[in-house]
Amino acid sequence: GENVEQHPSTLSVQEGDSAVIKCTYSDSASNYFPWYKQELGKGPQLIIDIRSNVGEKKDQRIAVTLNKTAKHFSLHITETQPEDSAVYFCAAGGSQGNLIFGKGTKLSVKP
Amino acid sequence: KAGVTQTPRYLIKTRGQQVTLSCSPISGHRSVSWYQQTPGQGLQFLFEYFSETQRNKGNFPGRFSGRQFSNSRSEMNVSTLELGDSALYLCASSPTGGALSNQPQHFGDGTRLSIL
């Protein structure tokens, strides 16, 4: 079935360092890959997304890359700040119009 | 523009009862999807509604049902509640959604359901 693997499950970085989260997906028909940030007590918030006709997209300190051949996509956060601490989820668009989510990465940014 | 609104935020029920959760999508969005979030299983797709019709469904038992109204607001119902139904139930909306859609889905803050 459709599946998304996400690594690592936890990530601790020093303020100002970069953080990288990686995902792989199984359904070659997927053409949409969003990333969400979830803070305690809140729903997932869309932070960036990428479509299959693009290999890379950047928005200030956040960038995503997509390798459709290898079915890999990654989130890069540069110059991390304590407010970046949260759980991050990758997802892939599924054949049912749903999103298939990875298990999440808990990012901790230490001041 | 107001975001996705879910009510209530918290619910406590006992086994065997039923519950109804409500979701108001972003204005103009016609596709509403429901997800269940648990620590063990993560985020899992329940179903999607569009134009008052269930268009897609995940792998959940028939105790989980939903509906959508003409103003795109949606409700989700769980009957004969079980302990394992304790979870955060999230609603997401997008303009039209659909199979292999590349439209962003925007989530509400969820309803936390606890079963005693």
Short mmCIF file of C-alpha atoms in Angstrom, two decimals:
data_model
loop_
_atom_site.label_atom_id
_atom_site.label_comp_id
_atom_site.label_asym_id
_atom_site.label_seq_id
_atom_site.Cartn_x
_atom_site.Cartn_y
_atom_site.Cartn_z
CA GLY A 1 0.00 0.00 0.00
CA GLU A 2 0.90 3.68 -0.02
CA ASN A 3 3.54 4.49 2.57
CA VAL A 4 5.81 7.36 3.65
CA GLU A 5 8.91 6.75 5.76
CA GLN A 6 10.38 9.67 7.72
CA HIS A 7 13.77 9.98 9.45
CA PRO A 8 14.96 10.79 12.01
CA SER A 9 12.20 10.48 14.61
CA THR A 10 13.97 12.94 16.92
CA LEU A 11 16.50 15.64 16.10
CA SER A 12 18.30 17.96 18.49
CA VAL A 13 20.33 20.90 17.18
CA GLN A 14 21.99 23.98 18.57
CA GLU A 15 20.44 27.36 17.76
CA GLY A 16 21.86 28.63 14.49
CA ASP A 17 22.66 25.17 13.12
CA SER A 18 20.84 23.54 10.21
CA ALA A 19 18.32 20.71 10.46
CA VAL A 20 17.53 18.16 7.77
CA ILE A 21 14.58 15.74 7.74
CA LYS A 22 14.27 13.06 5.06
CA CYS A 23 11.32 11.15 3.67
CA THR A 24 10.75 8.42 1.13
CA TYR A 25 7.44 7.49 -0.48
CA SER A 26 6.18 4.37 -2.21
CA ASP A 27 3.51 5.49 -4.71
CA SER A 28 5.13 6.64 -7.94
CA ALA A 29 1.86 8.38 -8.89
CA SER A 30 2.21 10.89 -6.02
CA ASN A 31 2.84 14.39 -7.36
CA TYR A 32 2.40 16.61 -4.31
CA PHE A 33 4.61 16.73 -1.19
CA PRO A 34 3.72 19.08 1.68
CA TRP A 35 5.50 19.60 4.99
CA TYR A 36 3.65 20.42 8.19
CA LYS A 37 4.74 21.79 11.55
CA GLN A 38 2.69 20.80 14.59
CA GLU A 39 3.05 22.57 17.91
CA LEU A 40 1.62 21.28 21.17
CA GLY A 41 -2.15 21.59 21.29
CA LYS A 42 -2.42 22.72 17.69
CA GLY A 43 -3.23 21.16 14.35
CA PRO A 44 -0.60 20.65 11.64
CA GLN A 45 0.36 23.91 9.94
CA LEU A 46 1.48 23.83 6.31
CA ILE A 47 4.94 25.37 6.08
CA ILE A 48 6.02 24.54 2.54
CA ASP A 49 5.07 22.21 -0.30
CA ILE A 50 6.54 21.02 -3.57
CA ARG A 51 5.03 19.59 -6.70
CA SER A 52 6.57 16.89 -8.86
CA ASN A 53 7.50 19.22 -11.72
CA VAL A 54 9.93 21.08 -9.43
CA GLY A 55 13.16 19.77 -7.90
CA GLU A 56 13.68 22.40 -5.23
CA LYS A 57 11.75 25.19 -3.52
CA LYS A 58 12.88 27.73 -0.97
CA ASP A 59 11.06 30.08 1.39
CA GLN A 60 13.37 32.16 3.58
CA ARG A 61 15.07 29.71 6.00
CA ILE A 62 13.15 26.66 4.76
CA ALA A 63 13.86 24.64 1.62
CA VAL A 64 12.56 21.38 0.22
CA THR A 65 14.16 19.13 -2.36
CA LEU A 66 12.53 16.36 -4.36
CA ASN A 67 14.11 13.44 -6.21
CA LYS A 68 11.25 11.70 -8.06
CA THR A 69 13.48 8.98 -9.47
CA ALA A 70 14.61 7.90 -6.03
CA LYS A 71 11.25 8.80 -4.41
CA HIS A 72 13.00 10.94 -1.82
CA PHE A 73 12.18 14.39 -0.52
CA SER A 74 13.80 16.43 2.24
CA LEU A 75 13.19 19.47 4.42
CA HIS A 76 16.09 21.78 5.22
CA ILE A 77 15.86 24.44 7.92
CA THR A 78 18.82 26.82 8.17
CA GLU A 79 19.76 29.15 11.04
CA THR A 80 17.42 27.31 13.41
CA GLN A 81 15.74 29.23 16.21
CA PRO A 82 14.10 28.00 19.45
CA GLU A 83 10.66 28.72 17.96
CA ASP A 84 11.40 26.13 15.26
CA SER A 85 11.06 23.46 17.98
CA ALA A 86 8.01 21.34 17.09
CA VAL A 87 7.03 18.07 15.41
CA TYR A 88 7.46 18.11 11.63
CA PHE A 89 5.53 15.83 9.29
CA CYS A 90 6.17 15.07 5.66
CA ALA A 91 3.33 13.84 3.47
CA ALA A 92 2.64 12.63 -0.04
CA GLY A 93 -0.55 13.10 -2.02
CA GLY A 94 -2.41 9.79 -2.27
CA SER A 95 -4.58 8.23 -4.94
CA GLN A 96 -7.70 8.86 -2.83
CA GLY A 97 -7.17 12.59 -2.56
CA ASN A 98 -5.81 12.01 0.92
CA LEU A 99 -2.41 12.83 2.36
CA ILE A 100 -0.18 9.95 3.48
CA PHE A 101 1.89 11.13 6.41
CA GLY A 102 5.25 10.14 7.78
CA LYS A 103 5.45 9.35 11.51
CA GLY A 104 6.92 12.76 12.35
CA THR A 105 10.22 14.23 13.55
CA LYS A 106 10.44 15.95 16.92
CA LEU A 107 12.86 18.84 16.44
CA SER A 108 14.42 20.46 19.51
CA VAL A 109 16.46 23.63 19.06
CA LYS A 110 18.64 24.41 22.08
CA PRO A 111 19.39 28.08 22.81
CA LYS B 1 -9.61 34.89 6.10
CA ALA B 2 -10.71 32.57 8.91
CA GLY B 3 -9.06 29.18 9.12
CA VAL B 4 -10.59 25.77 9.63
CA THR B 5 -12.71 25.70 12.78
CA GLN B 6 -13.38 22.51 14.73
CA THR B 7 -15.76 22.15 17.65
CA PRO B 8 -15.69 21.11 20.37
CA ARG B 9 -11.97 21.21 21.25
CA TYR B 10 -12.28 18.53 23.92
CA LEU B 11 -14.73 15.71 24.57
CA ILE B 12 -14.90 12.99 27.19
CA LYS B 13 -17.15 10.01 26.53
CA THR B 14 -17.59 6.49 27.86
CA ARG B 15 -17.47 3.22 25.97
CA GLY B 16 -20.59 2.46 23.98
CA GLN B 17 -21.65 6.07 23.55
CA GLN B 18 -21.65 7.96 20.28
CA VAL B 19 -20.16 11.33 19.42
CA THR B 20 -20.49 14.01 16.72
CA LEU B 21 -17.66 16.35 15.80
CA SER B 22 -18.04 19.46 13.68
CA CYS B 23 -15.80 21.16 11.11
CA SER B 24 -16.21 24.49 9.29
CA PRO B 25 -13.80 24.75 6.34
CA ILE B 26 -12.06 27.84 5.04
CA SER B 27 -14.54 30.00 3.18
CA GLY B 28 -14.78 28.87 -0.45
CA HIS B 29 -13.23 25.46 0.19
CA ARG B 30 -15.50 22.61 -0.85
CA SER B 31 -13.39 19.56 0.00
CA VAL B 32 -13.24 18.46 3.64
CA SER B 33 -11.10 15.57 4.84
CA TRP B 34 -10.97 13.95 8.26
CA TYR B 35 -7.92 12.38 9.90
CA GLN B 36 -7.32 10.52 13.14
CA GLN B 37 -4.06 11.22 14.99
CA THR B 38 -2.74 8.85 17.66
CA PRO B 39 0.78 8.44 19.11
CA GLY B 40 1.00 4.88 17.82
CA GLN B 41 -0.50 5.13 14.34
CA GLY B 42 0.22 8.76 13.52
CA LEU B 43 -2.08 10.61 11.13
CA GLN B 44 -4.52 8.33 9.32
CA PHE B 45 -7.08 9.28 6.70
CA LEU B 46 -10.72 8.65 7.57
CA PHE B 47 -12.72 10.07 4.65
CA GLU B 48 -13.17 13.01 2.32
CA TYR B 49 -16.34 14.88 1.40
CA PHE B 50 -17.02 17.05 -1.61
CA SER B 51 -20.35 18.53 -2.71
CA GLU B 52 -22.18 16.75 0.13
CA THR B 53 -20.91 13.34 -1.06
CA GLN B 54 -18.31 11.05 0.45
CA ARG B 55 -15.76 10.84 -2.33
CA ASN B 56 -13.03 8.77 -0.69
CA LYS B 57 -12.70 6.59 2.38
CA GLY B 58 -9.81 5.19 4.42
CA ASN B 59 -9.61 1.87 6.25
CA PHE B 60 -11.79 2.51 9.26
CA PRO B 61 -14.81 0.49 10.45
CA GLY B 62 -18.37 1.52 9.62
CA ARG B 63 -18.75 3.00 13.12
CA PHE B 64 -16.99 6.04 11.70
CA SER B 65 -19.23 8.06 9.41
CA GLY B 66 -19.63 11.61 8.26
CA ARG B 67 -21.64 14.02 6.23
CA GLN B 68 -21.30 17.36 4.53
CA PHE B 69 -23.85 20.12 4.28
CA SER B 70 -24.62 22.45 1.38
CA ASN B 71 -22.44 25.18 2.97
CA SER B 72 -19.49 22.71 2.99
CA ARG B 73 -19.51 22.34 6.77
CA SER B 74 -18.92 18.75 7.77
CA GLU B 75 -19.68 16.52 10.72
CA MET B 76 -18.10 13.28 11.74
CA ASN B 77 -19.87 10.66 13.87
CA VAL B 78 -18.44 7.75 15.80
CA SER B 79 -20.90 5.22 17.20
CA THR B 80 -20.41 2.55 19.88
CA LEU B 81 -17.22 4.18 21.12
CA GLU B 82 -14.26 1.99 22.07
CA LEU B 83 -11.25 2.80 24.22
CA GLY B 84 -9.08 2.71 21.10
CA ASP B 85 -11.04 5.60 19.58
CA SER B 86 -9.29 8.01 21.96
CA ALA B 87 -7.42 10.33 19.61
CA LEU B 88 -7.11 13.79 18.14
CA TYR B 89 -9.54 14.11 15.24
CA LEU B 90 -8.42 16.60 12.63
CA CYS B 91 -10.32 18.19 9.80
CA ALA B 92 -8.63 19.67 6.74
CA SER B 93 -10.06 21.68 3.85
CA SER B 94 -8.92 22.42 0.32
CA PRO B 95 -10.56 24.19 -2.63
CA THR B 96 -11.68 21.09 -4.54
CA GLY B 97 -9.31 18.25 -3.52
CA GLY B 98 -9.75 14.90 -5.21
CA ALA B 99 -7.58 11.99 -6.29
CA LEU B 100 -3.89 12.86 -6.60
CA SER B 101 -4.76 16.47 -5.90
CA ASN B 102 -1.84 18.90 -5.58
CA GLN B 103 -3.86 21.45 -3.62
CA PRO B 104 -2.75 22.37 -0.10
CA GLN B 105 -4.84 20.99 2.73
CA HIS B 106 -5.26 23.32 5.71
CA PHE B 107 -5.95 21.80 9.11
CA GLY B 108 -7.96 22.89 12.10
CA ASP B 109 -6.69 22.44 15.66
CA GLY B 110 -8.69 19.27 16.12
CA THR B 111 -11.05 17.73 18.64
CA ARG B 112 -9.38 15.77 21.43
CA LEU B 113 -11.64 12.78 22.17
CA SER B 114 -11.04 10.77 25.33
CA ILE B 115 -12.92 7.53 25.99
CA LEU B 116 -13.21 6.35 29.59
#
